[in-house]
Short mmCIF file of C-alpha atoms in Angstrom, two decimals:
data_model
loop_
_atom_site.label_atom_id
_atom_site.label_comp_id
_atom_site.label_asym_id
_atom_site.label_seq_id
_atom_site.Cartn_x
_atom_site.Cartn_y
_atom_site.Cartn_z
CA MET A 1120 18.92 11.08 14.34
CA ARG A 1121 18.29 8.98 17.18
CA ILE A 1122 14.70 8.51 19.34
CA GLY A 1123 15.79 6.22 21.86
CA ARG A 1124 17.29 3.42 20.53
CA VAL A 1125 16.07 3.47 17.35
CA ARG A 1126 18.30 5.12 14.99
CA LEU A 1127 16.58 6.95 12.06
CA THR A 1128 18.16 7.59 8.84
CA TRP A 1129 16.84 10.15 5.56
CA THR A 1130 15.54 7.17 4.06
CA HIS A 1131 13.23 6.12 7.41
CA LEU A 1132 12.11 9.64 7.59
CA ALA A 1133 10.92 9.50 4.03
CA ALA A 1134 9.45 6.47 3.91
CA LEU A 1135 7.28 8.08 7.52
CA LEU A 1136 6.46 10.88 5.18
CA ILE A 1137 4.94 9.18 2.00
CA ALA A 1138 2.93 6.59 4.71
CA ALA A 1139 1.62 9.82 6.29
CA PHE A 1140 0.72 11.52 3.22
CA VAL A 1141 -1.03 7.82 1.78
CA ALA A 1142 -2.46 7.23 5.31
CA ALA A 1143 -3.91 10.99 6.23
CA PRO A 1144 -6.78 10.61 3.43
CA LEU A 1145 -8.07 7.12 4.33
CA TYR A 1146 -8.20 8.32 8.11
CA TRP A 1147 -9.75 11.50 7.30
CA MET A 1148 -12.14 9.28 4.92
CA ALA A 1149 -12.85 6.82 8.35
CA ALA A 1150 -13.29 9.59 10.66
CA SER A 1151 -15.90 11.38 8.76
CA SER A 1152 -18.19 8.17 8.13
CA LEU A 1153 -18.38 8.59 11.98
CA LYS A 1154 -19.72 12.28 11.51
CA GLY A 1155 -22.68 13.59 11.13
CA PRO A 1156 -23.68 16.44 8.51
CA GLU A 1157 -23.30 19.25 10.83
CA GLU A 1158 -19.64 17.90 11.97
CA ILE A 1159 -18.53 17.26 8.20
CA GLY A 1160 -19.35 20.60 7.07
CA ALA A 1161 -17.71 22.28 10.71
CA ASN A 1162 -15.04 24.89 9.99
CA PRO A 1163 -12.49 24.23 11.59
CA PRO A 1164 -12.79 20.92 10.85
CA ASP A 1165 -12.57 17.84 13.86
CA LEU A 1166 -9.58 15.88 13.48
CA TRP A 1167 -11.92 13.33 15.38
CA PRO A 1168 -15.62 13.27 15.37
CA PRO A 1169 -17.11 14.54 18.66
CA ASN A 1170 -20.42 12.74 18.17
CA ALA A 1171 -19.44 9.71 16.59
CA THR A 1172 -22.25 7.59 15.12
CA PHE A 1173 -22.66 4.61 12.80
CA GLU A 1174 -25.79 6.32 11.41
CA ASN A 1175 -24.03 7.07 7.68
CA TYR A 1176 -23.21 2.76 7.77
CA ARG A 1177 -26.94 2.42 8.51
CA GLN A 1178 -28.29 4.53 5.67
CA ALA A 1179 -25.30 3.32 3.05
CA PHE A 1180 -26.26 -0.79 3.78
CA VAL A 1181 -30.14 0.07 4.74
CA ASP A 1182 -31.39 2.78 2.68
CA ASN A 1183 -28.90 2.76 -0.24
CA ASN A 1184 -28.62 -1.05 -0.69
CA PHE A 1185 -24.92 -0.93 -0.47
CA GLY A 1186 -25.03 -4.68 0.89
CA THR A 1187 -26.19 -5.90 -2.55
CA TYR A 1188 -23.55 -4.04 -4.07
CA LEU A 1189 -21.02 -4.93 -2.12
CA VAL A 1190 -21.73 -9.13 -2.55
CA ASN A 1191 -21.64 -8.76 -6.44
CA SER A 1192 -18.25 -7.12 -5.90
CA VAL A 1193 -17.19 -9.80 -3.85
CA LEU A 1194 -18.71 -12.01 -6.10
CA VAL A 1195 -17.46 -10.99 -9.93
CA SER A 1196 -13.84 -10.51 -8.44
CA VAL A 1197 -13.38 -13.67 -6.71
CA VAL A 1198 -14.45 -15.95 -9.73
CA ALA A 1199 -12.77 -13.81 -11.88
CA THR A 1200 -9.72 -14.09 -10.21
CA THR A 1201 -9.89 -17.26 -9.61
CA LEU A 1202 -10.45 -18.09 -13.21
CA VAL A 1203 -7.78 -15.32 -14.03
CA LEU A 1204 -5.20 -17.50 -12.13
CA SER A 1205 -6.21 -20.87 -13.53
CA LEU A 1206 -5.41 -19.78 -17.11
CA SER A 1207 -2.64 -17.24 -16.38
CA ALA A 1208 -0.30 -20.34 -14.65
CA PHE A 1209 -0.34 -22.56 -17.38
CA ALA A 1210 0.14 -20.06 -19.90
CA GLY A 1211 3.22 -18.28 -17.66
CA TYR A 1212 4.60 -21.24 -17.37
CA ALA A 1213 4.86 -21.98 -21.05
CA LEU A 1214 6.07 -18.82 -21.81
CA ALA A 1215 8.84 -19.29 -19.29
CA ARG A 1216 10.01 -23.09 -19.85
CA LEU A 1217 8.29 -24.79 -23.21
CA PRO A 1218 10.15 -24.19 -26.30
CA LEU A 1219 8.22 -22.52 -28.23
CA HIS A 1220 8.43 -20.27 -31.26
CA GLY A 1221 7.67 -16.50 -31.34
CA LYS A 1222 7.71 -15.70 -27.98
CA ALA A 1223 8.67 -12.60 -27.37
CA PRO A 1224 5.90 -11.33 -30.22
CA ILE A 1225 3.43 -13.16 -27.95
CA MET A 1226 4.86 -11.32 -24.56
CA VAL A 1227 4.55 -7.74 -26.61
CA ALA A 1228 1.37 -8.29 -27.72
CA LEU A 1229 -0.13 -9.39 -23.91
CA LEU A 1230 1.63 -5.98 -22.99
CA MET A 1231 0.46 -4.09 -25.50
CA ILE A 1232 -3.39 -5.95 -24.55
CA SER A 1233 -2.73 -4.89 -20.78
CA LEU A 1234 -2.06 -1.36 -21.22
CA PHE A 1235 -4.87 -0.60 -24.15
CA PRO A 1236 -7.24 1.70 -22.98
CA THR A 1237 -10.48 0.26 -21.38
CA ILE A 1238 -12.76 3.06 -22.60
CA ALA A 1239 -12.00 2.00 -26.16
CA LEU A 1240 -13.48 -1.54 -25.43
CA ALA A 1241 -16.40 -0.17 -23.53
CA ALA A 1242 -19.06 0.27 -26.74
CA PRO A 1243 -18.00 -3.29 -28.69
CA LEU A 1244 -18.20 -5.13 -25.38
CA PHE A 1245 -21.84 -3.69 -24.69
CA LEU A 1246 -22.70 -4.69 -28.48
CA LEU A 1247 -21.60 -7.82 -28.05
CA MET A 1248 -22.79 -9.07 -24.70
CA ARG A 1249 -26.36 -7.41 -25.59
CA ASP A 1250 -26.29 -9.74 -28.67
CA ILE A 1251 -25.28 -12.57 -26.78
CA GLY A 1252 -27.95 -12.22 -24.08
CA TRP A 1253 -25.50 -11.42 -21.23
CA LEU A 1254 -26.05 -7.48 -20.37
CA ASN A 1255 -27.37 -7.60 -16.69
CA SER A 1256 -25.66 -10.44 -15.79
CA TYR A 1257 -22.60 -11.74 -13.51
CA GLN A 1258 -21.27 -14.07 -16.35
CA GLY A 1259 -20.65 -10.85 -18.93
CA LEU A 1260 -18.97 -8.83 -16.08
CA ILE A 1261 -16.64 -12.15 -14.89
CA LEU A 1262 -15.99 -12.96 -18.70
CA VAL A 1263 -14.63 -9.16 -19.53
CA TYR A 1264 -12.62 -9.02 -16.53
CA THR A 1265 -11.06 -12.11 -16.97
CA ALA A 1266 -10.18 -11.48 -20.62
CA LEU A 1267 -8.86 -8.29 -19.44
CA ASN A 1268 -6.53 -9.41 -16.47
CA VAL A 1269 -5.18 -12.17 -17.72
CA PRO A 1270 -2.22 -10.91 -19.82
CA PHE A 1271 -1.02 -8.84 -16.90
CA ALA A 1272 -1.12 -11.83 -14.49
CA VAL A 1273 0.80 -14.33 -17.30
CA TRP A 1274 3.55 -11.15 -17.10
CA ILE A 1275 3.63 -11.74 -13.06
CA LEU A 1276 3.62 -15.22 -13.37
CA ARG A 1277 6.11 -15.67 -16.12
CA ASN A 1278 8.80 -13.73 -14.92
CA PHE A 1279 8.41 -15.81 -11.03
CA PHE A 1280 8.51 -19.40 -13.11
CA LEU A 1281 11.95 -18.35 -14.67
CA GLY A 1282 13.33 -17.64 -11.10
CA ILE A 1283 11.93 -21.45 -10.02
CA PRO A 1284 15.24 -23.76 -10.87
CA LYS A 1285 14.65 -26.38 -13.60
CA GLU A 1286 16.21 -29.18 -11.83
CA MET A 1287 12.91 -29.53 -9.80
CA GLU A 1288 10.83 -30.11 -12.73
CA GLU A 1289 13.47 -32.75 -14.35
CA VAL A 1290 13.44 -34.53 -10.94
CA ALA A 1291 9.21 -34.63 -11.56
CA TRP A 1292 9.69 -35.82 -15.11
CA VAL A 1293 12.10 -38.62 -13.82
CA ASP A 1294 9.70 -39.85 -11.47
CA GLY A 1295 7.08 -39.88 -14.15
CA ALA A 1296 4.66 -36.95 -13.67
CA SER A 1297 2.85 -35.06 -16.53
CA PRO A 1298 3.77 -31.86 -17.58
CA VAL A 1299 0.07 -31.00 -15.92
CA ARG A 1300 0.84 -32.88 -12.50
CA THR A 1301 4.48 -31.24 -12.65
CA VAL A 1302 2.95 -27.96 -13.01
CA LEU A 1303 0.31 -28.23 -10.17
CA SER A 1304 2.59 -30.19 -7.44
CA VAL A 1305 5.61 -28.82 -8.23
CA ILE A 1306 5.99 -25.37 -9.69
CA LEU A 1307 2.47 -23.58 -7.95
CA PRO A 1308 3.90 -24.82 -4.28
CA GLN A 1309 7.05 -22.92 -5.29
CA ALA A 1310 5.12 -19.81 -6.91
CA ARG A 1311 3.13 -18.97 -4.05
CA PRO A 1312 4.09 -15.32 -3.65
CA GLY A 1313 3.89 -14.93 -7.29
CA MET A 1314 0.50 -16.56 -7.44
CA PHE A 1315 -0.20 -14.10 -4.28
CA THR A 1316 0.71 -11.17 -6.44
CA ALA A 1317 -1.24 -12.09 -9.61
CA ALA A 1318 -4.18 -12.58 -7.51
CA ILE A 1319 -4.00 -9.36 -5.08
CA PHE A 1320 -3.67 -6.80 -8.35
CA THR A 1321 -6.58 -8.93 -10.38
CA PHE A 1322 -8.58 -9.04 -7.27
CA THR A 1323 -8.17 -5.35 -6.89
CA ALA A 1324 -8.75 -4.37 -10.80
CA CYS A 1325 -12.07 -5.96 -10.66
CA TRP A 1326 -13.04 -4.51 -7.44
CA THR A 1327 -12.22 -1.26 -8.21
CA GLU A 1328 -13.45 -1.15 -12.00
CA PHE A 1329 -16.15 1.29 -12.79
CA LEU A 1330 -16.43 2.11 -16.33
CA ILE A 1331 -17.16 -1.54 -18.03
CA ALA A 1332 -19.27 -2.25 -15.26
CA LEU A 1333 -21.18 0.51 -15.63
CA THR A 1334 -21.65 0.12 -18.95
CA LEU A 1335 -23.05 -3.33 -18.95
CA ASN A 1336 -25.00 -3.77 -15.45
CA THR A 1337 -27.33 -1.13 -15.81
CA ALA A 1338 -30.29 -3.31 -13.49
CA ASP A 1339 -29.52 -2.07 -9.91
CA ARG A 1340 -29.45 -5.83 -8.86
CA PHE A 1341 -26.36 -6.47 -10.54
CA ARG A 1342 -24.48 -3.37 -9.89
CA THR A 1343 -21.05 -3.57 -8.48
CA MET A 1344 -19.77 -1.49 -5.45
CA PRO A 1345 -18.22 1.29 -7.66
CA VAL A 1346 -20.74 1.62 -9.72
CA GLY A 1347 -23.59 1.72 -6.86
CA LEU A 1348 -21.16 3.87 -4.62
CA ALA A 1349 -21.51 6.60 -7.92
CA LEU A 1350 -25.24 6.63 -7.75
CA PHE A 1351 -25.62 7.30 -3.93
CA GLY A 1352 -27.34 10.82 -3.57
CA SER A 1353 -29.65 12.95 -5.97
CA GLN A 1354 -29.43 15.67 -8.18
CA PHE A 1355 -29.46 18.22 -5.15
CA THR A 1356 -28.19 16.33 -2.39
CA VAL A 1357 -25.07 14.74 -1.97
CA PRO A 1358 -24.97 12.65 1.05
CA TYR A 1359 -21.32 12.86 2.05
CA GLY A 1360 -21.05 10.63 5.18
CA THR A 1361 -22.95 8.16 3.52
CA ILE A 1362 -20.34 7.81 0.74
CA PHE A 1363 -17.51 8.09 3.29
CA ALA A 1364 -18.73 5.09 5.21
CA ALA A 1365 -19.46 2.93 1.94
CA ALA A 1366 -16.16 4.22 0.81
CA THR A 1367 -14.34 3.20 4.11
CA VAL A 1368 -15.93 -0.38 3.93
CA SER A 1369 -14.75 -0.85 0.24
CA VAL A 1370 -10.87 -0.07 1.06
CA LEU A 1371 -11.06 -2.81 3.93
CA PRO A 1372 -10.65 -5.80 1.73
CA ILE A 1373 -7.85 -4.46 -0.07
CA ALA A 1374 -6.16 -3.10 2.75
CA LEU A 1375 -6.39 -6.61 4.47
CA LEU A 1376 -5.15 -8.58 1.80
CA VAL A 1377 -2.19 -6.29 1.21
CA LEU A 1378 -1.31 -6.22 4.89
CA VAL A 1379 -1.64 -10.13 5.20
CA PHE A 1380 0.31 -10.86 2.00
CA ARG A 1381 3.00 -8.06 1.69
CA ARG A 1382 5.77 -10.17 1.98
CA ALA A 1383 4.86 -12.57 -0.82
CA VAL A 1384 3.58 -9.53 -2.89
CA VAL A 1385 7.10 -7.98 -2.85
CA SER A 1386 8.66 -11.16 -3.72
CA GLY A 1387 6.45 -11.73 -6.24
CA LEU A 1388 7.09 -8.58 -8.10
CA THR A 1389 10.69 -8.58 -7.46
CA ALA A 1390 10.86 -12.31 -8.89
CA GLY A 1391 12.56 -12.80 -12.11
CA ALA A 1392 14.06 -9.19 -12.13
CA VAL A 1393 17.58 -10.02 -13.32
CA LYS A 1394 16.18 -13.07 -15.79
CA GLY A 1395 14.69 -13.24 -19.06
#
């Protein structure tokens, strides 16, 4: 099939259909965030709000304290992502390069930890944080998010490190660089796509996590964005427009990250695919 000078194959058509299927709910959410209550419930619905308004955004940030929830999510997600990358970079390098005994059991254990259901951890984590006095705090949530996301980040970075030529490290060793200096100055600059991939997956996991945040932080000033968004409304009313507005804002950071670093993400996911 040709459209102008562009030749479309069945693969292109399938990709376009999948993209439209994914984009349609996002478009509807963004369009509905600009509608009033009557327009949201209109039948048939309007594809675009005839009287676009930002009142829903005002209600989300002013009346429902969404700005505080958003700042909390940014703080927790950024700090946790930084800690995860710092820890998993060295762990991934050790599992990829150093002559360690029991690498296979370690990788299996990391995989099992990363697949462990979060709901099974909610009660023990609540009791632990209560005993050390870290309920309703940033550090408690950051510590838990770091522990939950390190195993998967180690898997990603370890596979990427396997694809980096070992000769580059040997040259650094000949020049007298220590193992830590070699990782920081030689390996990590070459592993930027893998680092970006691990960072985006970790940030997304922290940004969207609900159950642990709901369990550990019950005070309003410590709530993160998913918990605050879930508590919009009351027993008898559901402010759909306000929820759509808050959800639209919450999606933007993830969409921008994936859009800007999409090439690095693809490269990081495919790195090490044909190696141990």
